[in-house]
GROMACS .gro file of C-alpha atoms in nm:
model
  477
    1MET     CA    1   2.488  13.439   0.908
    2LEU     CA    2   2.232  13.317   1.158
    3THR     CA    3   1.932  13.143   1.008
    4LEU     CA    4   1.574  13.242   1.090
    5ASP     CA    5   1.524  12.911   1.272
    6ALA     CA    6   1.828  12.974   1.490
    7ILE     CA    7   1.704  13.323   1.580
    8LEU     CA    8   1.356  13.194   1.667
    9ASN     CA    9   1.499  12.910   1.873
   10GLY     CA   10   1.721  13.154   2.060
   11LEU     CA   11   1.425  13.381   2.135
   12ALA     CA   12   1.219  13.087   2.255
   13THR     CA   13   1.499  12.970   2.482
   14ALA     CA   14   1.546  13.319   2.624
   15ALA     CA   15   1.173  13.341   2.695
   16ASP     CA   16   1.190  13.020   2.901
   17GLU     CA   17   1.476  13.149   3.114
   18PRO     CA   18   1.425  13.360   3.429
   19ALA     CA   19   1.529  13.724   3.393
   20GLN     CA   20   1.774  13.673   3.682
   21LEU     CA   21   1.970  13.401   3.501
   22LEU     CA   22   2.198  13.624   3.293
   23PRO     CA   23   2.305  13.863   3.572
   24ALA     CA   24   2.342  13.574   3.818
   25ARG     CA   25   2.574  13.390   3.580
   26GLN     CA   26   2.769  13.707   3.505
   27GLN     CA   27   2.813  13.783   3.874
   28MET     CA   28   2.920  13.428   3.954
   29ALA     CA   29   3.165  13.428   3.664
   30PHE     CA   30   3.320  13.756   3.776
   31THR     CA   31   3.352  13.669   4.143
   32LEU     CA   32   3.484  13.320   4.076
   33GLY     CA   33   3.727  13.449   3.812
   34PHE     CA   34   3.854  13.712   4.057
   35HIS     CA   35   3.885  13.471   4.349
   36ILE     CA   36   4.059  13.196   4.153
   37ILE     CA   37   4.357  13.425   4.092
   38LEU     CA   38   4.413  13.448   4.469
   39VAL     CA   39   4.391  13.074   4.532
   40PRO     CA   40   4.746  12.987   4.411
   41PHE     CA   41   4.897  13.238   4.651
   42GLY     CA   42   4.696  13.111   4.947
   43VAL     CA   43   4.786  12.752   4.860
   44ALA     CA   44   5.133  12.765   4.708
   45LEU     CA   45   5.304  13.091   4.807
   46THR     CA   46   5.312  12.963   5.165
   47SER     CA   47   5.490  12.649   5.043
   48LEU     CA   48   5.743  12.858   4.850
   49THR     CA   49   5.795  13.056   5.170
   50LEU     CA   50   5.868  12.734   5.358
   51ILE     CA   51   6.117  12.628   5.090
   52ALA     CA   52   6.304  12.955   5.136
   53HIS     CA   53   6.275  12.926   5.515
   54TYR     CA   54   6.413  12.571   5.513
   55ARG     CA   55   6.701  12.670   5.287
   56GLY     CA   56   6.783  12.962   5.515
   57LEU     CA   57   6.791  12.750   5.829
   58ARG     CA   58   6.961  12.450   5.674
   59ARG     CA   59   7.237  12.643   5.498
   60GLY     CA   60   7.257  12.951   5.717
   61ASP     CA   61   7.143  13.154   5.417
   62SER     CA   62   7.034  13.497   5.537
   63THR     CA   63   6.913  13.590   5.188
   64ALA     CA   64   6.669  13.298   5.181
   65LEU     CA   65   6.545  13.391   5.529
   66LEU     CA   66   6.487  13.747   5.416
   67LEU     CA   67   6.286  13.619   5.120
   68ALA     CA   68   6.083  13.391   5.347
   69ARG     CA   69   5.999  13.674   5.584
   70ARG     CA   70   5.892  13.909   5.304
   71TRP     CA   71   5.696  13.643   5.118
   72SER     CA   72   5.510  13.549   5.435
   73LYS     CA   73   5.388  13.908   5.472
   74ALA     CA   74   5.274  13.921   5.109
   75ALA     CA   75   5.098  13.586   5.152
   76ALA     CA   76   4.917  13.718   5.460
   77VAL     CA   77   4.783  14.016   5.262
   78LEU     CA   78   4.661  13.792   4.978
   79PHE     CA   79   4.514  13.547   5.230
   80ALA     CA   80   4.307  13.829   5.380
   81VAL     CA   81   4.182  13.938   5.037
   82GLY     CA   82   4.102  13.578   4.948
   83ALA     CA   83   3.903  13.544   5.270
   84VAL     CA   84   3.686  13.839   5.171
   85THR     CA   85   3.625  13.725   4.813
   86GLY     CA   86   3.571  13.364   4.921
   87THR     CA   87   3.313  13.469   5.180
   88VAL     CA   88   3.119  13.661   4.916
   89LEU     CA   89   3.119  13.351   4.696
   90THR     CA   90   2.979  13.144   4.980
   91PHE     CA   91   2.687  13.384   5.029
   92GLU     CA   92   2.627  13.396   4.654
   93LEU     CA   93   2.557  13.024   4.647
   94GLY     CA   94   2.258  13.071   4.873
   95VAL     CA   95   2.139  13.405   4.737
   96LEU     CA   96   2.177  13.340   4.364
   97TRP     CA   97   2.123  12.964   4.345
   98PRO     CA   98   1.852  12.859   4.593
   99GLY     CA   99   1.751  12.574   4.365
  100LEU     CA  100   2.095  12.421   4.417
  101MET     CA  101   2.130  12.478   4.789
  102GLY     CA  102   1.764  12.411   4.870
  103THR     CA  103   1.758  12.073   4.699
  104TYR     CA  104   2.115  11.950   4.712
  105GLY     CA  105   2.260  12.152   5.000
  106ALA     CA  106   2.286  11.843   5.220
  107ALA     CA  107   2.530  11.691   4.975
  108PHE     CA  108   2.684  11.995   4.805
  109GLY     CA  109   2.738  12.172   5.137
  110PHE     CA  110   2.936  11.888   5.296
  111PRO     CA  111   3.268  11.961   5.116
  112PHE     CA  112   3.227  12.329   5.201
  113SER     CA  113   3.190  12.241   5.568
  114ILE     CA  114   3.523  12.059   5.550
  115GLU     CA  115   3.674  12.357   5.367
  116GLY     CA  116   3.559  12.582   5.652
  117LEU     CA  117   3.756  12.374   5.901
  118PHE     CA  118   4.069  12.395   5.690
  119PHE     CA  119   4.017  12.770   5.648
  120PHE     CA  120   4.003  12.833   6.024
  121LEU     CA  121   4.306  12.611   6.081
  122GLU     CA  122   4.496  12.801   5.812
  123ALA     CA  123   4.397  13.138   5.959
  124ILE     CA  124   4.519  13.037   6.305
  125PHE     CA  125   4.859  12.916   6.188
  126VAL     CA  126   4.906  13.208   5.947
  127SER     CA  127   4.879  13.435   6.251
  128ILE     CA  128   5.121  13.225   6.453
  129TYR     CA  129   5.372  13.205   6.170
  130ILE     CA  130   5.368  13.578   6.098
  131TYR     CA  131   5.387  13.665   6.469
  132GLY     CA  132   5.661  13.408   6.525
  133TRP     CA  133   5.938  13.591   6.342
  134ASN     CA  134   6.197  13.692   6.605
  135ARG     CA  135   5.983  13.536   6.879
  136LEU     CA  136   6.001  13.158   6.833
  137PRO     CA  137   6.300  12.922   6.812
  138PRO     CA  138   6.417  12.886   6.449
  139TRP     CA  139   6.301  12.532   6.373
  140GLY     CA  140   5.994  12.561   6.597
  141HIS     CA  141   5.892  12.865   6.395
  142PHE     CA  142   5.948  12.680   6.069
  143TRP     CA  143   5.715  12.399   6.172
  144THR     CA  144   5.433  12.641   6.254
  145GLY     CA  145   5.425  12.721   5.881
  146VAL     CA  146   5.370  12.361   5.773
  147PRO     CA  147   5.002  12.349   5.882
  148VAL     CA  148   4.943  12.665   5.678
  149SER     CA  149   5.053  12.490   5.360
  150LEU     CA  150   4.871  12.165   5.442
  151SER     CA  151   4.550  12.352   5.528
  152GLY     CA  152   4.564  12.537   5.197
  153ILE     CA  153   4.593  12.207   5.014
  154GLY     CA  154   4.307  12.055   5.213
  155GLY     CA  155   4.084  12.358   5.163
  156THR     CA  156   4.145  12.358   4.789
  157ALA     CA  157   4.071  11.986   4.768
  158SER     CA  158   3.744  12.043   4.954
  159VAL     CA  159   3.625  12.315   4.718
  160VAL     CA  160   3.723  12.109   4.415
  161ALA     CA  161   3.531  11.816   4.567
  162ALA     CA  162   3.215  12.028   4.561
  163ASN     CA  163   3.282  12.141   4.206
  164SER     CA  164   3.365  11.793   4.079
  165TRP     CA  165   3.050  11.658   4.245
  166MET     CA  166   2.849  11.897   4.026
  167ASN     CA  167   3.018  11.739   3.722
  168GLN     CA  168   2.972  11.378   3.837
  169PRO     CA  169   2.713  11.372   4.118
  170GLY     CA  170   2.691  11.068   4.340
  171GLY     CA  171   2.657  10.957   4.699
  172ILE     CA  172   2.292  11.062   4.739
  173THR     CA  173   1.952  10.895   4.735
  174MET     CA  174   1.660  11.094   4.592
  175ARG     CA  175   1.291  11.044   4.670
  176ASP     CA  176   1.011  11.269   4.541
  177GLY     CA  177   1.267  11.526   4.424
  178LYS     CA  178   1.437  11.551   4.763
  179VAL     CA  179   1.765  11.418   4.900
  180VAL     CA  180   1.679  11.160   5.167
  181ASP     CA  181   2.023  11.005   5.217
  182VAL     CA  182   2.378  11.135   5.183
  183ARG     CA  183   2.692  10.921   5.183
  184PRO     CA  184   2.961  11.180   5.265
  185SER     CA  185   3.262  10.982   5.147
  186GLU     CA  186   3.102  10.919   4.807
  187VAL     CA  187   3.006  11.285   4.775
  188PHE     CA  188   3.356  11.405   4.860
  189PHE     CA  189   3.553  11.142   4.669
  190ASN     CA  190   3.327  11.142   4.366
  191GLY     CA  191   3.423  11.012   4.024
  192ALA     CA  192   3.587  11.337   3.911
  193PHE     CA  193   3.756  11.426   4.243
  194TRP     CA  194   4.109  11.296   4.204
  195GLY     CA  195   4.174  11.417   3.852
  196GLU     CA  196   4.034  11.767   3.908
  197THR     CA  197   4.198  11.807   4.250
  198ILE     CA  198   4.547  11.707   4.139
  199HIS     CA  199   4.512  11.922   3.827
  200MET     CA  200   4.408  12.225   4.033
  201LEU     CA  201   4.678  12.185   4.298
  202LEU     CA  202   4.948  12.153   4.035
  203ALA     CA  203   4.808  12.461   3.862
  204ALA     CA  204   4.821  12.655   4.190
  205TYR     CA  205   5.189  12.579   4.243
  206ILE     CA  206   5.272  12.652   3.880
  207VAL     CA  207   5.093  12.988   3.883
  208ALA     CA  208   5.254  13.091   4.213
  209GLY     CA  209   5.597  12.974   4.102
  210PHE     CA  210   5.594  13.153   3.767
  211THR     CA  211   5.445  13.468   3.922
  212VAL     CA  212   5.717  13.485   4.188
  213ALA     CA  213   5.982  13.417   3.925
  214SER     CA  214   5.843  13.690   3.700
  215VAL     CA  215   5.888  13.951   3.975
  216TYR     CA  216   6.256  13.870   4.018
  217ALA     CA  217   6.309  13.831   3.643
  218VAL     CA  218   6.206  14.197   3.608
  219GLY     CA  219   6.462  14.287   3.874
  220LEU     CA  220   6.734  14.094   3.693
  221LEU     CA  221   6.644  14.270   3.367
  222ARG     CA  222   6.682  14.603   3.544
  223GLY     CA  223   7.035  14.521   3.655
  224ARG     CA  224   6.968  14.399   4.010
  225ASP     CA  225   7.179  14.088   3.958
  226ASN     CA  226   7.243  13.995   4.320
  227GLY     CA  227   7.194  13.693   4.541
  228TYR     CA  228   6.855  13.814   4.660
  229HIS     CA  229   6.702  13.829   4.311
  230ARG     CA  230   6.875  13.512   4.189
  231THR     CA  231   6.754  13.309   4.487
  232GLY     CA  232   6.400  13.446   4.463
  233PHE     CA  233   6.390  13.369   4.091
  234LEU     CA  234   6.524  13.016   4.129
  235ILE     CA  235   6.288  12.909   4.408
  236GLY     CA  236   5.982  13.020   4.214
  237PHE     CA  237   6.088  12.916   3.866
  238VAL     CA  238   6.237  12.575   3.950
  239THR     CA  239   5.924  12.480   4.146
  240ALA     CA  240   5.697  12.567   3.854
  241ALA     CA  241   5.927  12.423   3.587
  242CYS     CA  242   5.960  12.087   3.764
  243LEU     CA  243   5.581  12.055   3.791
  244MET     CA  244   5.504  12.144   3.428
  245PRO     CA  245   5.576  11.796   3.282
  246VAL     CA  246   5.362  11.640   3.557
  247GLN     CA  247   5.081  11.882   3.480
  248LEU     CA  248   5.091  11.799   3.109
  249PHE     CA  249   5.053  11.429   3.192
  250VAL     CA  250   4.773  11.490   3.444
  251GLY     CA  251   4.591  11.723   3.204
  252ASP     CA  252   4.609  11.467   2.922
  253THR     CA  253   4.479  11.194   3.155
  254LEU     CA  254   4.199  11.420   3.278
  255ALA     CA  255   4.093  11.495   2.919
  256ARG     CA  256   4.052  11.121   2.858
  257ASP     CA  257   3.846  11.093   3.176
  258VAL     CA  258   3.619  11.369   3.044
  259PHE     CA  259   3.590  11.176   2.715
  260ASN     CA  260   3.470  10.868   2.903
  261ASP     CA  261   3.257  11.029   3.176
  262GLU     CA  262   3.139  11.367   3.040
  263PRO     CA  263   3.075  11.321   2.666
  264ALA     CA  264   2.881  11.648   2.629
  265LYS     CA  265   3.169  11.852   2.771
  266PHE     CA  266   3.419  11.664   2.556
  267ALA     CA  267   3.211  11.731   2.244
  268ALA     CA  268   3.220  12.101   2.330
  269ILE     CA  269   3.594  12.096   2.402
  270GLU     CA  270   3.671  11.933   2.068
  271MET     CA  271   3.382  12.112   1.893
  272VAL     CA  272   3.235  11.794   1.743
  273PRO     CA  273   2.890  11.862   1.592
  274THR     CA  274   2.810  11.503   1.489
  275THR     CA  275   2.905  11.163   1.625
  276ASP     CA  276   3.183  11.017   1.413
  277ASP     CA  277   3.519  10.843   1.407
  278HIS     CA  278   3.841  10.976   1.252
  279VAL     CA  279   3.754  11.310   1.413
  280PRO     CA  280   4.000  11.588   1.337
  281GLU     CA  281   4.153  11.814   1.600
  282THR     CA  282   4.020  12.166   1.545
  283LEU     CA  283   4.241  12.457   1.645
  284GLY     CA  284   4.051  12.782   1.685
  285GLY     CA  285   3.724  12.834   1.508
  286VAL     CA  286   3.367  12.879   1.625
  287LEU     CA  287   3.042  12.688   1.592
  288ILE     CA  288   2.776  12.862   1.382
  289ASP     CA  289   2.443  12.695   1.302
  290GLY     CA  290   2.591  12.363   1.410
  291GLU     CA  291   2.887  12.390   1.169
  292VAL     CA  292   3.254  12.448   1.250
  293ARG     CA  293   3.379  12.770   1.095
  294TYR     CA  294   3.721  12.937   1.067
  295GLY     CA  295   3.915  12.659   1.242
  296TRP     CA  296   4.229  12.476   1.136
  297GLN     CA  297   4.172  12.100   1.138
  298ILE     CA  298   4.436  11.829   1.181
  299PRO     CA  299   4.296  11.501   1.039
  300ASP     CA  300   4.229  11.212   1.284
  301LEU     CA  301   4.409  11.381   1.574
  302GLY     CA  302   4.094  11.436   1.781
  303SER     CA  303   4.015  11.063   1.784
  304ILE     CA  304   4.378  10.976   1.854
  305LEU     CA  305   4.393  11.212   2.152
  306ALA     CA  306   4.063  11.074   2.285
  307ASP     CA  307   4.165  10.708   2.295
  308PHE     CA  308   4.493  10.656   2.104
  309SER     CA  309   4.326  10.542   1.781
  310PRO     CA  310   4.207  10.728   1.470
  311SER     CA  311   3.905  10.495   1.460
  312THR     CA  312   3.785  10.609   1.803
  313THR     CA  313   3.425  10.728   1.788
  314ILE     CA  314   3.352  11.057   1.962
  315LYS     CA  315   2.996  11.138   2.060
  316GLY     CA  316   2.898  11.465   1.899
  317LEU     CA  317   2.658  11.736   2.002
  318ASP     CA  318   2.387  11.562   1.798
  319ALA     CA  319   2.388  11.279   2.055
  320ILE     CA  320   2.273  11.521   2.327
  321PRO     CA  321   1.894  11.576   2.361
  322ALA     CA  322   1.799  11.909   2.208
  323ASP     CA  323   1.646  12.048   2.530
  324VAL     CA  324   1.976  12.011   2.721
  325ARG     CA  325   2.220  12.063   2.435
  326PRO     CA  326   2.470  12.346   2.487
  327SER     CA  327   2.425  12.641   2.253
  328ASP     CA  328   2.665  12.720   1.972
  329ARG     CA  329   2.797  13.016   2.172
  330THR     CA  330   2.863  12.797   2.477
  331VAL     CA  331   3.044  12.539   2.265
  332SER     CA  332   3.259  12.807   2.102
  333ILE     CA  333   3.354  12.957   2.441
  334VAL     CA  334   3.450  12.619   2.585
  335HIS     CA  335   3.648  12.518   2.277
  336LEU     CA  336   3.842  12.844   2.252
  337ALA     CA  337   3.911  12.846   2.629
  338PHE     CA  338   4.049  12.493   2.600
  339ASP     CA  339   4.271  12.599   2.312
  340VAL     CA  340   4.402  12.893   2.517
  341MET     CA  341   4.466  12.668   2.817
  342VAL     CA  342   4.658  12.412   2.613
  343GLY     CA  343   4.844  12.679   2.417
  344THR     CA  344   4.959  12.878   2.720
  345GLY     CA  345   5.045  12.559   2.907
  346THR     CA  346   5.260  12.447   2.615
  347LEU     CA  347   5.441  12.783   2.610
  348LEU     CA  348   5.518  12.751   2.981
  349ALA     CA  349   5.646  12.396   2.929
  350LEU     CA  350   5.874  12.518   2.650
  351LEU     CA  351   6.000  12.796   2.878
  352ALA     CA  352   6.081  12.535   3.143
  353ALA     CA  353   6.271  12.330   2.882
  354TRP     CA  354   6.461  12.643   2.772
  355PHE     CA  355   6.565  12.703   3.132
  356ALA     CA  356   6.683  12.342   3.167
  357TRP     CA  357   6.899  12.379   2.855
  358LEU     CA  358   7.052  12.707   2.967
  359TRP     CA  359   7.117  12.573   3.317
  360TYR     CA  360   7.277  12.260   3.173
  361ARG     CA  361   7.515  12.475   2.972
  362HIS     CA  362   7.603  12.744   3.228
  363ARG     CA  363   7.502  12.611   3.575
  364ARG     CA  364   7.370  12.947   3.690
  365VAL     CA  365   7.071  13.176   3.652
  366PRO     CA  366   7.056  13.249   3.278
  367HIS     CA  367   7.153  13.600   3.173
  368ASN     CA  368   6.993  13.564   2.831
  369ARG     CA  369   6.773  13.872   2.808
  370TRP     CA  370   6.515  13.713   2.581
  371PHE     CA  371   6.479  13.429   2.833
  372LEU     CA  372   6.438  13.677   3.118
  373ARG     CA  373   6.182  13.875   2.917
  374ALA     CA  374   5.983  13.555   2.866
  375CYS     CA  375   6.009  13.482   3.239
  376ALA     CA  376   5.890  13.835   3.320
  377VAL     CA  377   5.554  13.764   3.152
  378SER     CA  378   5.531  13.398   3.256
  379GLY     CA  379   5.325  13.484   3.565
  380LEU     CA  380   5.060  13.658   3.355
  381VAL     CA  381   5.060  13.370   3.104
  382ALA     CA  382   5.013  13.122   3.390
  383VAL     CA  383   4.715  13.319   3.526
  384ILE     CA  384   4.556  13.322   3.177
  385CYS     CA  385   4.607  12.946   3.159
  386LEU     CA  386   4.441  12.902   3.499
  387GLU     CA  387   4.143  13.121   3.410
  388SER     CA  388   4.094  12.939   3.079
  389GLY     CA  389   4.090  12.605   3.258
  390TRP     CA  390   3.815  12.721   3.490
  391VAL     CA  391   3.611  12.846   3.196
  392VAL     CA  392   3.633  12.498   3.046
  393THR     CA  393   3.525  12.340   3.375
  394GLU     CA  394   3.237  12.575   3.454
  395VAL     CA  395   3.098  12.672   3.114
  396GLY     CA  396   3.156  12.319   2.984
  397ARG     CA  397   2.895  12.194   3.232
  398GLN     CA  398   2.619  12.417   3.093
  399PRO     CA  399   2.323  12.407   3.071
  400TRP     CA  400   2.351  12.198   3.389
  401THR     CA  401   2.437  12.312   3.740
  402VAL     CA  402   2.439  11.953   3.862
  403VAL     CA  403   2.486  11.735   3.554
  404GLY     CA  404   2.182  11.521   3.487
  405LEU     CA  405   1.996  11.647   3.794
  406LEU     CA  406   1.954  12.025   3.794
  407LEU     CA  407   1.949  12.273   3.507
  408THR     CA  408   2.104  12.614   3.569
  409LYS     CA  409   1.780  12.793   3.481
  410ASP     CA  410   1.604  12.589   3.752
  411ALA     CA  411   1.873  12.661   4.011
  412VAL     CA  412   1.874  13.041   3.984
  413THR     CA  413   1.668  13.270   4.205
  414THR     CA  414   1.360  13.433   4.058
  415GLU     CA  415   1.348  13.721   4.307
  416GLY     CA  416   1.517  14.059   4.326
  417ASN     CA  417   1.725  14.280   4.101
  418ILE     CA  418   2.045  14.084   4.045
  419TRP     CA  419   2.199  14.358   3.833
  420ALA     CA  420   2.198  14.592   4.134
  421LEU     CA  421   2.353  14.322   4.352
  422PHE     CA  422   2.615  14.259   4.083
  423ALA     CA  423   2.703  14.629   4.080
  424CYS     CA  424   2.754  14.628   4.458
  425VAL     CA  425   2.973  14.319   4.443
  426LEU     CA  426   3.171  14.466   4.154
  427ALA     CA  427   3.237  14.783   4.357
  428LEU     CA  428   3.341  14.578   4.661
  429TYR     CA  429   3.582  14.362   4.464
  430CYS     CA  430   3.736  14.662   4.289
  431ALA     CA  431   3.788  14.833   4.626
  432VAL     CA  432   3.941  14.523   4.784
  433GLY     CA  433   4.161  14.459   4.481
  434ALA     CA  434   4.282  14.821   4.472
  435ALA     CA  435   4.356  14.812   4.845
  436ALA     CA  436   4.555  14.491   4.808
  437ILE     CA  437   4.762  14.635   4.522
  438TRP     CA  438   4.827  14.952   4.723
  439VAL     CA  439   4.942  14.755   5.029
  440LEU     CA  440   5.169  14.527   4.825
  441ARG     CA  441   5.323  14.823   4.641
  442SER     CA  442   5.380  15.001   4.972
  443MET     CA  443   5.554  14.693   5.108
  444ARG     CA  444   5.768  14.673   4.797
  445ARG     CA  445   5.873  15.038   4.827
  446ARG     CA  446   5.968  14.988   5.190
  447TRP     CA  447   6.167  14.674   5.113
  448ARG     CA  448   6.345  14.846   4.826
  449ALA     CA  449   6.439  15.133   5.059
  450GLU     CA  450   6.581  14.879   5.307
  451GLY     CA  451   6.786  14.716   5.031
  452ASP     CA  452   6.856  14.351   4.970
  453ASP     CA  453   7.193  14.321   5.140
  454ASN     CA  454   7.303  14.372   5.499
  455VAL     CA  455   6.943  14.362   5.623
  456THR     CA  456   6.899  14.214   5.969
  457VAL     CA  457   6.705  13.887   5.945
  458PRO     CA  458   6.588  13.649   6.215
  459TYR     CA  459   6.822  13.359   6.294
  460GLY     CA  460   7.082  13.510   6.060
  461PRO     CA  461   7.439  13.599   6.151
  462ALA     CA  462   7.454  13.883   6.398
  463PRO     CA  463   7.570  14.209   6.242
  464GLU     CA  464   7.925  14.301   6.323
  465PRO     CA  465   7.949  14.574   6.593
  466GLU     CA  466   8.062  14.912   6.477
  467PRO     CA  467   8.418  14.997   6.579
  468VAL     CA  468   8.438  15.208   6.894
  469ALA     CA  469   8.679  15.498   6.887
  470ALA     CA  470   8.962  15.440   7.136
  471ARG     CA  471   8.971  15.675   7.426
  472PRO     CA  472   9.294  15.867   7.475
  473GLY     CA  473   9.519  15.725   7.749
  474PRO     CA  474   9.645  15.925   8.047
  475ARG     CA  475   9.970  16.016   7.876
  476GLU     CA  476   9.779  16.129   7.566
  477GLN     CA  477   9.564  16.354   7.779
   0.00000   0.00000   0.00000
């Protein structure tokens, strides 16, 4: 149970916070959580499309070309939805967080300016690529898709640069509470940039790959065991499966970087109340009144994972000044989100290993129904893993917006009814999401009506002419 002191402290903290803080954080969490699901498809689905396109041209594979053409249309729909949700997020930064943009906009806004350039470049080449089917030479058309993929990567790196700068700010000179000098390269390539960017890009390709594979796994389970579904499954699944071991290594390396550079976030991730060595690894559990409850602890493993030694000392929450220490609720959310991220990522890695074993034995798309059932839900599992990772990144920074420089309560607006604005944004996102699902389902129904075989595709073999009935000769007349 909560103690009287904890209740009084919580009431005092709430009294110090602007009334707009809670709805502003809820709105930002919702919009960012919605938008982040679309990012993998804007970044990675275009690359999967190019893989299918290349295979189709290189091998004369009409099935791969058909997949590329259909995937490009789906990617265009999701790109449009992502443009809407991303634009709303951009406006939210100025409307909800004037303390951030007003003070640090000169630095924080620089990566977003670069992202805007990549976005416009991506939009231009998406249009050219979609329009180019049946209109451009085969290989010329293929190369118009490459800037789409590269722009998606560059745009994602730019956004992550802004986010990582909030975790490890640098490249600015402050005087009298104002930014008087900005060093753009140091802002963009800050201390957390490379680890977070590589981790996010790998996650985007993994989510897109498993999601694509899950669609065709459902088809295979329903008896549509043809070249179209096998090829679609393999392109998506093999891409994701090959990247999973790399992601595990990058994630482990990034966790050690957090241990060295962001001790408060690491203490929340590992749920370490007091500074100590021989720290156990806690699975599950919550923090109540500064004590770990209901978790399963593995002795010494936390210290070993932090720096390869059980004697490694981990700074606990007690080492953080009380006025900027994350609350027990924040710590519990971050810790549980990290557990979910690691758990789902491990399940996906095991699924990739299962596929490798089955492929080694049979050299074909596995027909094992339990494997296909697992693949059918792998896309959803990958999305949960992605969302959990962003919870760790964003909530793990609290109570800071810019670590060490700007508290979240000082960044939020103190004007207006944010709950009403949140309701409007919620309605907009629901409408856009419903419209996107309706369009994609309509496309799927049309494609299913066309069938998967004997469909005319660009650059593919010309369909054989129908036999013409012979006219009767003069004698036959």
